[in-house]
mmCIF file of N, CA, C and O in Angstrom:
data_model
loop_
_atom_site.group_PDB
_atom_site.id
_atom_site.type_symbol
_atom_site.label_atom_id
_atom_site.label_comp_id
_atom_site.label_asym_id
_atom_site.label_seq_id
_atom_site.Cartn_x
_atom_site.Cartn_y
_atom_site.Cartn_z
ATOM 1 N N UNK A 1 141.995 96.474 87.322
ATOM 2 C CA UNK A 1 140.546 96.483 87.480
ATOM 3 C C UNK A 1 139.855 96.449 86.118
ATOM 4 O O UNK A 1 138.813 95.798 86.039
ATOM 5 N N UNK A 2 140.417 97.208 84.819
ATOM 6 C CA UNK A 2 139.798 96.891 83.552
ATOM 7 C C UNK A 2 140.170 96.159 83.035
ATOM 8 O O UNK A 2 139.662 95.929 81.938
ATOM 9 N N UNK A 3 141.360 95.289 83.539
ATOM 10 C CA UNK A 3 141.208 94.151 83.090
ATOM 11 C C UNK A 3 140.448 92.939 83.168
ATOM 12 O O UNK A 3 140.180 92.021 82.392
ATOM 13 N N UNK A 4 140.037 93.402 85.040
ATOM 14 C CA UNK A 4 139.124 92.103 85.636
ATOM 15 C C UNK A 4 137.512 92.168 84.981
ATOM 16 O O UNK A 4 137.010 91.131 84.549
ATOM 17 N N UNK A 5 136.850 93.308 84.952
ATOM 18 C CA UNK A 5 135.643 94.296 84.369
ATOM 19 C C UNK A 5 135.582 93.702 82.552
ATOM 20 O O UNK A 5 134.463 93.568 82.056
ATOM 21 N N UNK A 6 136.626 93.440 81.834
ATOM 22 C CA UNK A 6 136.669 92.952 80.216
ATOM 23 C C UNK A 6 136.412 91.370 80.656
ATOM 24 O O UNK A 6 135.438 90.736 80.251
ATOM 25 N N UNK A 7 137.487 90.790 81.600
ATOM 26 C CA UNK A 7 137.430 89.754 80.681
ATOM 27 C C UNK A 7 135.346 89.081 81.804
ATOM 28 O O UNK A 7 134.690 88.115 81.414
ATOM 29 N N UNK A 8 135.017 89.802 82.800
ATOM 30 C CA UNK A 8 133.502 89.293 82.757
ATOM 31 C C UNK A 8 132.654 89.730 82.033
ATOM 32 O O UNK A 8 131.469 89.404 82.097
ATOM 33 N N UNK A 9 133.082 90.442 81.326
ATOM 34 C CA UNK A 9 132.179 90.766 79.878
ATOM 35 C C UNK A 9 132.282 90.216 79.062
ATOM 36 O O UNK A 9 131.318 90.287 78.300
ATOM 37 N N UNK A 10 133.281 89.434 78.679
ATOM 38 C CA UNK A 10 134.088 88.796 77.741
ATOM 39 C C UNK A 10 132.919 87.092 77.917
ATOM 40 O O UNK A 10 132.302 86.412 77.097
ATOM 41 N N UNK A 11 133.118 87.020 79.393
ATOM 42 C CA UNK A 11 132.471 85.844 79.942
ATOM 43 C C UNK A 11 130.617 85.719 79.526
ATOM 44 O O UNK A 11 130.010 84.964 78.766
ATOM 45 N N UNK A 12 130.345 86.392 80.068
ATOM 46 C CA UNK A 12 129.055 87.073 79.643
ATOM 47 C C UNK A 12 128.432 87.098 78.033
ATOM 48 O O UNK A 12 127.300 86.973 77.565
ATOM 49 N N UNK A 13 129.648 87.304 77.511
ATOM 50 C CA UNK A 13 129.226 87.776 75.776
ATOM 51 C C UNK A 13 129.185 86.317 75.221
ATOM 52 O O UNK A 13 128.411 86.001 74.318
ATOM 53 N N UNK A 14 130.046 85.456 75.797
ATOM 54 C CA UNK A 14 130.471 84.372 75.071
ATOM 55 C C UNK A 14 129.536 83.165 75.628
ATOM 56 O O UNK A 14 129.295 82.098 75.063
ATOM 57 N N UNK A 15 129.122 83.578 76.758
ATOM 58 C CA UNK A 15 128.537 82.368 77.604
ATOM 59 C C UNK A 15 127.308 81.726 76.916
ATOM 60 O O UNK A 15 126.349 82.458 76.673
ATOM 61 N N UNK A 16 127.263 80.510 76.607
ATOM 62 C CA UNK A 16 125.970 79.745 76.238
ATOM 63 C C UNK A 16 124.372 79.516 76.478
ATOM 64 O O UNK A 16 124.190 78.761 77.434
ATOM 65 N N UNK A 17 123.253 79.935 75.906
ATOM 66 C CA UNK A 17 122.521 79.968 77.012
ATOM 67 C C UNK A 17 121.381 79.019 76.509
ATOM 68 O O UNK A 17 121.670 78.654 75.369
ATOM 69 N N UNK A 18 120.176 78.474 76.936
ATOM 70 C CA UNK A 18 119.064 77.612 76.525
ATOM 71 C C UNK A 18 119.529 76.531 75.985
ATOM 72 O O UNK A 18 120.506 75.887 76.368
ATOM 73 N N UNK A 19 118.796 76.300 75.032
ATOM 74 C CA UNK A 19 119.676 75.120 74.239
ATOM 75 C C UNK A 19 120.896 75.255 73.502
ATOM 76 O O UNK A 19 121.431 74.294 72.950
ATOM 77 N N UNK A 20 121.364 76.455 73.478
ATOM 78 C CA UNK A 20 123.179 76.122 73.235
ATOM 79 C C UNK A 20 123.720 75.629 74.198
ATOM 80 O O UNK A 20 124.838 75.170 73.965
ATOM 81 N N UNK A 21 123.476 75.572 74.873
ATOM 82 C CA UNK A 21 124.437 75.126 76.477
ATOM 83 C C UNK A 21 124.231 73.490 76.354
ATOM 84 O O UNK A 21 123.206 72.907 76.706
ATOM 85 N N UNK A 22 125.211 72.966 75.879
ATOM 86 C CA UNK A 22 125.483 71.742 75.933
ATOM 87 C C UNK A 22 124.785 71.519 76.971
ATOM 88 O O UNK A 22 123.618 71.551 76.580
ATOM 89 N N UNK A 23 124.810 71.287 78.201
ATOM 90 C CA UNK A 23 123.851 70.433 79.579
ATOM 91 C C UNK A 23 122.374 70.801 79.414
ATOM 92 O O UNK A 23 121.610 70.915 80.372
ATOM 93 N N UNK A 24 122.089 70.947 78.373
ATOM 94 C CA UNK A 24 120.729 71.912 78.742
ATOM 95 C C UNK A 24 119.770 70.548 78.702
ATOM 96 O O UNK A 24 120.055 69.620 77.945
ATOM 97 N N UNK A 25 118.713 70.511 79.503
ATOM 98 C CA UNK A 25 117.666 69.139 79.784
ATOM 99 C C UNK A 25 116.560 70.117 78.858
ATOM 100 O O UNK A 25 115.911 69.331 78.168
ATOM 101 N N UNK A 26 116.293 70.969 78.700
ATOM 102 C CA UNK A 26 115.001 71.338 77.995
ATOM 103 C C UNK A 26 115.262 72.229 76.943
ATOM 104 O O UNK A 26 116.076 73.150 77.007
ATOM 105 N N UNK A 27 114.537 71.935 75.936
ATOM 106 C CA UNK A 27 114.200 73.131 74.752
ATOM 107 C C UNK A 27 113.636 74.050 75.353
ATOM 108 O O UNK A 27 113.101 73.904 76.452
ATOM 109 N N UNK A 28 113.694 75.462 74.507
ATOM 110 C CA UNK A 28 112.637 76.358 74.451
ATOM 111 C C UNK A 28 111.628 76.089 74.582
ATOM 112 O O UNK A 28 111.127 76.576 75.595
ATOM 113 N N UNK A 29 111.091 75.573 74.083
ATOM 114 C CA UNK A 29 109.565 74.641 73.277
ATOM 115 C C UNK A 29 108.597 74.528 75.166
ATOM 116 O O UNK A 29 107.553 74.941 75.669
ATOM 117 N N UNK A 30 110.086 73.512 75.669
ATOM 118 C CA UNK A 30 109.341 73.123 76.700
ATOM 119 C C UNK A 30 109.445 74.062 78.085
ATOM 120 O O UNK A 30 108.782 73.806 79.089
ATOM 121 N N UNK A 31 110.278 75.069 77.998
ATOM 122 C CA UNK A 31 110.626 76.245 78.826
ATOM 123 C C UNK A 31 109.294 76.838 78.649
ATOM 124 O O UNK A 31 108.671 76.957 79.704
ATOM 125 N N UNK A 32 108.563 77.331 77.343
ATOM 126 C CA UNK A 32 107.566 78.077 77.542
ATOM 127 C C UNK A 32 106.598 77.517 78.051
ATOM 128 O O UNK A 32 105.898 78.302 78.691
ATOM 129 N N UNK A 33 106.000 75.735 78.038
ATOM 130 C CA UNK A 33 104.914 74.911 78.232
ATOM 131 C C UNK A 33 105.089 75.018 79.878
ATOM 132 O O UNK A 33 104.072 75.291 80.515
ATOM 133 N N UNK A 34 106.349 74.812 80.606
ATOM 134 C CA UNK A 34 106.260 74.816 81.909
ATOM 135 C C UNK A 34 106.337 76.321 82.478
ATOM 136 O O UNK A 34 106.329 76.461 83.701
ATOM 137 N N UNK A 35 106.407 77.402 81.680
ATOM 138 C CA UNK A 35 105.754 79.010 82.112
ATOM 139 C C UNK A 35 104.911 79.205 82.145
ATOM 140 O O UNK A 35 104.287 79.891 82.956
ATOM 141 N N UNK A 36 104.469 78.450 80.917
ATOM 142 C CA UNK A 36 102.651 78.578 81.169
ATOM 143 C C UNK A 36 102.153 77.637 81.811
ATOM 144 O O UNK A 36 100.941 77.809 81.685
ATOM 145 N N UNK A 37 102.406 76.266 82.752
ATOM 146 C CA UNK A 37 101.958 76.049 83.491
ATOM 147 C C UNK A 37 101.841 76.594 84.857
ATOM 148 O O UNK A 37 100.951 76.299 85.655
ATOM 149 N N UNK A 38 102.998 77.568 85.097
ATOM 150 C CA UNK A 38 103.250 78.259 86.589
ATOM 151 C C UNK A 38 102.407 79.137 86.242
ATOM 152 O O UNK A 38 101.684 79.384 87.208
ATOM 153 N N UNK A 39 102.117 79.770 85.296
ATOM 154 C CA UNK A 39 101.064 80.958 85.141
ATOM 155 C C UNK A 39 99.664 80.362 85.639
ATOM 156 O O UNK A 39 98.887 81.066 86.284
ATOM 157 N N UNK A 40 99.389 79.076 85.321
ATOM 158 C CA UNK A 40 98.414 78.789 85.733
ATOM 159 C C UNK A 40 98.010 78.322 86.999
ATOM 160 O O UNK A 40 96.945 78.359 87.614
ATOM 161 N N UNK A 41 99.455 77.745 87.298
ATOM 162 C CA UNK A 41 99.271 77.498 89.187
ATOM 163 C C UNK A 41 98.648 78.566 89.623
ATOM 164 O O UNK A 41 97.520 78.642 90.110
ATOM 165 N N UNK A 42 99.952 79.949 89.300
ATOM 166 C CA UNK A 42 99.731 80.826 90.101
ATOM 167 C C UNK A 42 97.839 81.590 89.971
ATOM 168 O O UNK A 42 97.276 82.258 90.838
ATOM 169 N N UNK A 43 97.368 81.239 88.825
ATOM 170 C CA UNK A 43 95.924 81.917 88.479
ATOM 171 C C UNK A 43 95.173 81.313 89.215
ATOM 172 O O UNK A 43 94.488 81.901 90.051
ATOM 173 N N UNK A 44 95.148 79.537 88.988
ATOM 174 C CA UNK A 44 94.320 78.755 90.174
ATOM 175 C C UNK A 44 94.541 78.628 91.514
ATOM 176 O O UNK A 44 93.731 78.165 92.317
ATOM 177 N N UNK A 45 95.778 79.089 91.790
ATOM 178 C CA UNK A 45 96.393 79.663 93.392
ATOM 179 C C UNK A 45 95.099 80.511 93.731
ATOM 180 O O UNK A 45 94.072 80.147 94.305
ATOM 181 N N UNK A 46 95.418 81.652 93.251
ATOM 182 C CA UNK A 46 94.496 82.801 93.288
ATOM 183 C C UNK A 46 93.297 82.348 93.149
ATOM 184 O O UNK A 46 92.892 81.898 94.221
ATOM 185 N N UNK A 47 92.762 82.288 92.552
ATOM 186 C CA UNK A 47 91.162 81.713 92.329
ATOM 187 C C UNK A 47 90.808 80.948 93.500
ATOM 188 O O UNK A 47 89.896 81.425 94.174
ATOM 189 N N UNK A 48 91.285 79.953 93.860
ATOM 190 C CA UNK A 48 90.822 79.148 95.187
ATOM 191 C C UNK A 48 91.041 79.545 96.032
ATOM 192 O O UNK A 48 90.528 78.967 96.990
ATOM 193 N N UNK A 49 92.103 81.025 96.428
ATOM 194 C CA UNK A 49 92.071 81.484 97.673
ATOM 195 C C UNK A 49 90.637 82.298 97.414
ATOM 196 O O UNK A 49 89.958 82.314 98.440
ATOM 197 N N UNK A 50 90.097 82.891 96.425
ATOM 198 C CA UNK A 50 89.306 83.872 96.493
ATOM 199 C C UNK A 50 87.497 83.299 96.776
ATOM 200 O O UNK A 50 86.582 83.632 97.528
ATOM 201 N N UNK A 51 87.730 82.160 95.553
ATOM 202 C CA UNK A 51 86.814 81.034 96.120
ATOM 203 C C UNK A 51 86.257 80.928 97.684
ATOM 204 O O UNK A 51 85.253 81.367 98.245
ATOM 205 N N UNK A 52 87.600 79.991 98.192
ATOM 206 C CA UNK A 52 87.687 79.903 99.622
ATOM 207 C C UNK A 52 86.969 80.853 100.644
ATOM 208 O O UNK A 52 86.097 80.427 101.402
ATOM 209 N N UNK A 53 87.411 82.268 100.626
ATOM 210 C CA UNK A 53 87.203 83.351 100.699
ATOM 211 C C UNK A 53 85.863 83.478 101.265
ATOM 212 O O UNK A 53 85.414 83.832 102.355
ATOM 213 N N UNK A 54 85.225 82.947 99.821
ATOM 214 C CA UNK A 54 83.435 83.466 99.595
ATOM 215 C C UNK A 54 83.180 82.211 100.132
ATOM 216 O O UNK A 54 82.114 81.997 99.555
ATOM 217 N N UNK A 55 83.388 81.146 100.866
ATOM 218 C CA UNK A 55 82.376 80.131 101.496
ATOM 219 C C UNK A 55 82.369 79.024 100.516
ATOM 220 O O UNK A 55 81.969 77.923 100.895
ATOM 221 N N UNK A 56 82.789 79.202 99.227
ATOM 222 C CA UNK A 56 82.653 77.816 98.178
ATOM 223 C C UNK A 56 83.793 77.050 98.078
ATOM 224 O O UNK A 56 84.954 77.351 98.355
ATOM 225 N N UNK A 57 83.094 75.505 97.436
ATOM 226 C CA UNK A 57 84.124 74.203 97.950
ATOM 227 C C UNK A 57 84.617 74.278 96.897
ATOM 228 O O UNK A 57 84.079 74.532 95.820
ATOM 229 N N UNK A 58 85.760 74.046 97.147
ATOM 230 C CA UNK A 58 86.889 74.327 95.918
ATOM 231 C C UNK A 58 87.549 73.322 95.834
ATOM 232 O O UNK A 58 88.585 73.348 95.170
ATOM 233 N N UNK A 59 87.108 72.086 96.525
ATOM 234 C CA UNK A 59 88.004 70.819 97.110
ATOM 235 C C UNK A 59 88.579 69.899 95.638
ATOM 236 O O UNK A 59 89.615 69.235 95.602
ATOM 237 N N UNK A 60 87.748 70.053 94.672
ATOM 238 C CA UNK A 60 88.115 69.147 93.586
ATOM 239 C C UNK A 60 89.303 69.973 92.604
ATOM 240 O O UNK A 60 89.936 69.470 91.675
ATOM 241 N N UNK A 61 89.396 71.449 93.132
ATOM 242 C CA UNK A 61 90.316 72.458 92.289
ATOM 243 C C UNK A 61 91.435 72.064 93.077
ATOM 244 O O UNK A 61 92.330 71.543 92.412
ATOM 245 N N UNK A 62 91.711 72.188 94.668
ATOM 246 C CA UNK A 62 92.500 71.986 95.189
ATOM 247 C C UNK A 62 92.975 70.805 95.023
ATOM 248 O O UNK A 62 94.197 70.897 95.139
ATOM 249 N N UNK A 63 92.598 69.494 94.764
ATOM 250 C CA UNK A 63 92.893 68.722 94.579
ATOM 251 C C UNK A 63 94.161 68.765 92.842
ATOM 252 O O UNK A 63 95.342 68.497 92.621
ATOM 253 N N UNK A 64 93.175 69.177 92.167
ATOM 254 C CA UNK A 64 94.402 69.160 90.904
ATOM 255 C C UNK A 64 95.225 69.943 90.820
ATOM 256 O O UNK A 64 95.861 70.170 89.790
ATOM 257 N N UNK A 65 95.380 70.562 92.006
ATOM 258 C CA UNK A 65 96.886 71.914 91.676
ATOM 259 C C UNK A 65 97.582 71.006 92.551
ATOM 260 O O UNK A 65 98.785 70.815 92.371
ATOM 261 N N UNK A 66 96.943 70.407 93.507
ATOM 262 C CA UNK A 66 98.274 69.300 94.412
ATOM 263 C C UNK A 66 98.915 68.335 93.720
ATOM 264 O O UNK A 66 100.108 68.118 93.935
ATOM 265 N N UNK A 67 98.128 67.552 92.696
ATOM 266 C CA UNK A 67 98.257 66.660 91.961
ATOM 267 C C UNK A 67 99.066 66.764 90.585
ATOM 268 O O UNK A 67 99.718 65.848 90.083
ATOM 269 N N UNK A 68 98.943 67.732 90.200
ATOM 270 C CA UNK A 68 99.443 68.734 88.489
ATOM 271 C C UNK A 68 100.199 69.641 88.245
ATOM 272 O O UNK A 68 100.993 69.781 87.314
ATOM 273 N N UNK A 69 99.843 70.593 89.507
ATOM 274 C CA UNK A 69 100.481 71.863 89.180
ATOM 275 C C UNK A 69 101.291 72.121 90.614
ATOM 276 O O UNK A 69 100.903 73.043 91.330
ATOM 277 N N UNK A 70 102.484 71.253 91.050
ATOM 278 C CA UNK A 70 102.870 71.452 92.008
ATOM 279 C C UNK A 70 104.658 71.861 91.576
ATOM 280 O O UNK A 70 104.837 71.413 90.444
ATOM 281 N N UNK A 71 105.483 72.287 91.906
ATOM 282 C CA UNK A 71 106.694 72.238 90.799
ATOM 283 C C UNK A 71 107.392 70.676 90.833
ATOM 284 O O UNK A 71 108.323 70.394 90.079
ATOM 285 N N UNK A 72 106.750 69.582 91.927
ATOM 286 C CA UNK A 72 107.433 68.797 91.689
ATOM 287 C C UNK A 72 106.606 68.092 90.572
ATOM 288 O O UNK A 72 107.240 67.599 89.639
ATOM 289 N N UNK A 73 104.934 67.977 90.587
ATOM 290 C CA UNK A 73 104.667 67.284 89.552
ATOM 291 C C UNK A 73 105.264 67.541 87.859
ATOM 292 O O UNK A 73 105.726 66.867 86.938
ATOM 293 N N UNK A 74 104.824 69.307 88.230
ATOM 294 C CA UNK A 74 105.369 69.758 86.751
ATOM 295 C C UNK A 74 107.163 69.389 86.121
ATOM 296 O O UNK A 74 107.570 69.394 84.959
ATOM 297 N N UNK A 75 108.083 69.035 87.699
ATOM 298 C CA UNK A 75 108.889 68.565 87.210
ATOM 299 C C UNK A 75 109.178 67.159 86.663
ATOM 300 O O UNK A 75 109.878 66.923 85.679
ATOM 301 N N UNK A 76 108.611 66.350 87.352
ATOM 302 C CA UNK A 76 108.500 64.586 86.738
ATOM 303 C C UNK A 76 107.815 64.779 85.087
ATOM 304 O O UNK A 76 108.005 63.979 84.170
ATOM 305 N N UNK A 77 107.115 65.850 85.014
ATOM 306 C CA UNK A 77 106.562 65.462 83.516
ATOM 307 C C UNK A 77 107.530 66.235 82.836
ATOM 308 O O UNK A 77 107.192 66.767 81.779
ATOM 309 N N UNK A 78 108.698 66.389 83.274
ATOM 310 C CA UNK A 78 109.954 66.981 82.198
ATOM 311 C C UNK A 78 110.946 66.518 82.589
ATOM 312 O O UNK A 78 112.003 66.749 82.002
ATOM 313 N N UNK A 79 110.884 65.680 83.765
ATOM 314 C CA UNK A 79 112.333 64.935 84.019
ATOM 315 C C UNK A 79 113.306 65.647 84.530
ATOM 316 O O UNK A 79 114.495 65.375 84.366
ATOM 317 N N UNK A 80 112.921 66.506 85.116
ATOM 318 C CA UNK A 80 113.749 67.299 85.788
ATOM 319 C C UNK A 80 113.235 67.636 87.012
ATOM 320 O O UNK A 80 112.046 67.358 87.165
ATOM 321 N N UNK A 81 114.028 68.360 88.280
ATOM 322 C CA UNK A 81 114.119 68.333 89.894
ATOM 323 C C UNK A 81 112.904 69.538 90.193
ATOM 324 O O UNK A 81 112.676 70.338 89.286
ATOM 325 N N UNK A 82 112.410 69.604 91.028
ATOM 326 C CA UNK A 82 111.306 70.780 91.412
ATOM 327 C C UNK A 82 112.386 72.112 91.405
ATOM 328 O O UNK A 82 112.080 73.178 90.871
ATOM 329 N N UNK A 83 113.503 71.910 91.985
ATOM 330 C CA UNK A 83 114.163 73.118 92.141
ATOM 331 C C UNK A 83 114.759 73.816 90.696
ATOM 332 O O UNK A 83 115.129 74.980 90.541
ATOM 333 N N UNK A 84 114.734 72.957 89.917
ATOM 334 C CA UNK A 84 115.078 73.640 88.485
ATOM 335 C C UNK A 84 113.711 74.171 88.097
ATOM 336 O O UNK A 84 113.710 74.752 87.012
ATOM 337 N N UNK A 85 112.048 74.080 88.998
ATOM 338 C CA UNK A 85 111.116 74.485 88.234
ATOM 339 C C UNK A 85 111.335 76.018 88.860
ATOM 340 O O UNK A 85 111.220 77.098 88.281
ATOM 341 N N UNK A 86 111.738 75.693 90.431
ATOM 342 C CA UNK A 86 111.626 76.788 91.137
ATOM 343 C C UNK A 86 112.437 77.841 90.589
ATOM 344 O O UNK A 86 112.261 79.008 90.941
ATOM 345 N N UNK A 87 113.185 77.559 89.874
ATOM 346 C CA UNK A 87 114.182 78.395 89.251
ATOM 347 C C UNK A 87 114.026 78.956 87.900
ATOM 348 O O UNK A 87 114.567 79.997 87.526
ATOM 349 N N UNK A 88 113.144 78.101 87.082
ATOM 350 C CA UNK A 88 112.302 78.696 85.989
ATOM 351 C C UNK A 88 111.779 79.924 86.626
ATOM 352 O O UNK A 88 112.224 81.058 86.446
ATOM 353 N N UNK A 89 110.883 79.620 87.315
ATOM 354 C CA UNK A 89 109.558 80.533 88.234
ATOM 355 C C UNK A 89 110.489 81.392 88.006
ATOM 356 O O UNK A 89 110.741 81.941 86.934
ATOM 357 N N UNK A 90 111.099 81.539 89.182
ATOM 358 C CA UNK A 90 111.886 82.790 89.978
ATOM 359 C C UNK A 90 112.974 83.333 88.751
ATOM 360 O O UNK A 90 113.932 84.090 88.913
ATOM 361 N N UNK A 91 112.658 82.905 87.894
ATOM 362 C CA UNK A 91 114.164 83.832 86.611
ATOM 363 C C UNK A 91 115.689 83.488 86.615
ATOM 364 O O UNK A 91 116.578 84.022 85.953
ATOM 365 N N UNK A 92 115.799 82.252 87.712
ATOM 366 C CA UNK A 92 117.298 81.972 88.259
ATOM 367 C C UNK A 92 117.883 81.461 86.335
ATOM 368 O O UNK A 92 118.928 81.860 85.820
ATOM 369 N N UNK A 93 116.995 80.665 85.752
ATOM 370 C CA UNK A 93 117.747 80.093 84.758
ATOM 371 C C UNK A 93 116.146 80.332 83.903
ATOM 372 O O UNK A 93 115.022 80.491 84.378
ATOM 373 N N UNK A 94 116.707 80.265 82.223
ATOM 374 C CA UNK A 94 115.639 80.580 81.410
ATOM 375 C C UNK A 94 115.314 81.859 82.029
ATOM 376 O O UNK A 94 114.165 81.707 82.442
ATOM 377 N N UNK A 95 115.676 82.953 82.296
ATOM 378 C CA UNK A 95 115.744 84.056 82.345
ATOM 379 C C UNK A 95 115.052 85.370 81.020
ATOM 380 O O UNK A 95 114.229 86.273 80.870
ATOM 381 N N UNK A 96 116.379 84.413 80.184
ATOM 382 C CA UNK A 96 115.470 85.265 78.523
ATOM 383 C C UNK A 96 114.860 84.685 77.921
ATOM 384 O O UNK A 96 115.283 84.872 76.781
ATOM 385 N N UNK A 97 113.809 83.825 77.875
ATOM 386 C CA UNK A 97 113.222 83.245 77.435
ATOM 387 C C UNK A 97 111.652 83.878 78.415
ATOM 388 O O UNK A 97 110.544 83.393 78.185
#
C-alpha cells in the first residue's frame, strides 16, 4: 500500500502541467483571457436575469452573450471544443492557473 500511495505522488510531483505539457493548445496568456471572459458571461448572465426581472428589454444584451460569450463561441476564437471551455469554467483543467 506505501508503495502504491509513493509512486501517485511520485506521479503527481512529476506530472506536467499548462504549457509544459507537451499537448497543451493554450498558453497561460490565453487561459486567463478566456477566465475573464466566463467571468463576464457569468456577470452579464446575472445582469439580464435581473434586468429581465424589472420589466426591461435586454434583447440586444441577450443577443451578444448568445453570439460571444457562449463556451462554444469563446471556444472557436481559441480553436478549441466548448467542452475544454466547460472545463476551464468548472477547474477540470487549468486548475492552477
Amino acid at each position: 500500500m506505501k508503495n502504491e500511495a509513493y509512486r501517485i505522488q511520485r506521479i503527481r510531483e512529476t506530472a506536467k502541467r499548462g504549457e509544459d505539457c507537451p499537448t497543451a493548445k493554450l498558453s497561460r496568456a490565453e487561459v486567463e483571457e478566456i477566465k475573464s471572459l466566463i467571468r463576464q458571461r457569468t456577470l452579464m448572465s446575472d445582469w439580464i436575469m435581473k434586468q429581465t426581472q424589472e420589466g426591461k428589454d435586454v434583447s440586444y444584451q441577450k443577443d451578444y452573450l448568445r453570439k460571444n460569450l457562449t463556451y462554444k463561441a469563446i471556444g472557436s476564437q481559441y480553436n478549441i471544443s466548448d467542452k475544454n471551455i466547460w472545463s476551464i469554467a468548472n477547474g477540470q483543467s487549468w486548475s492552477h492557473v
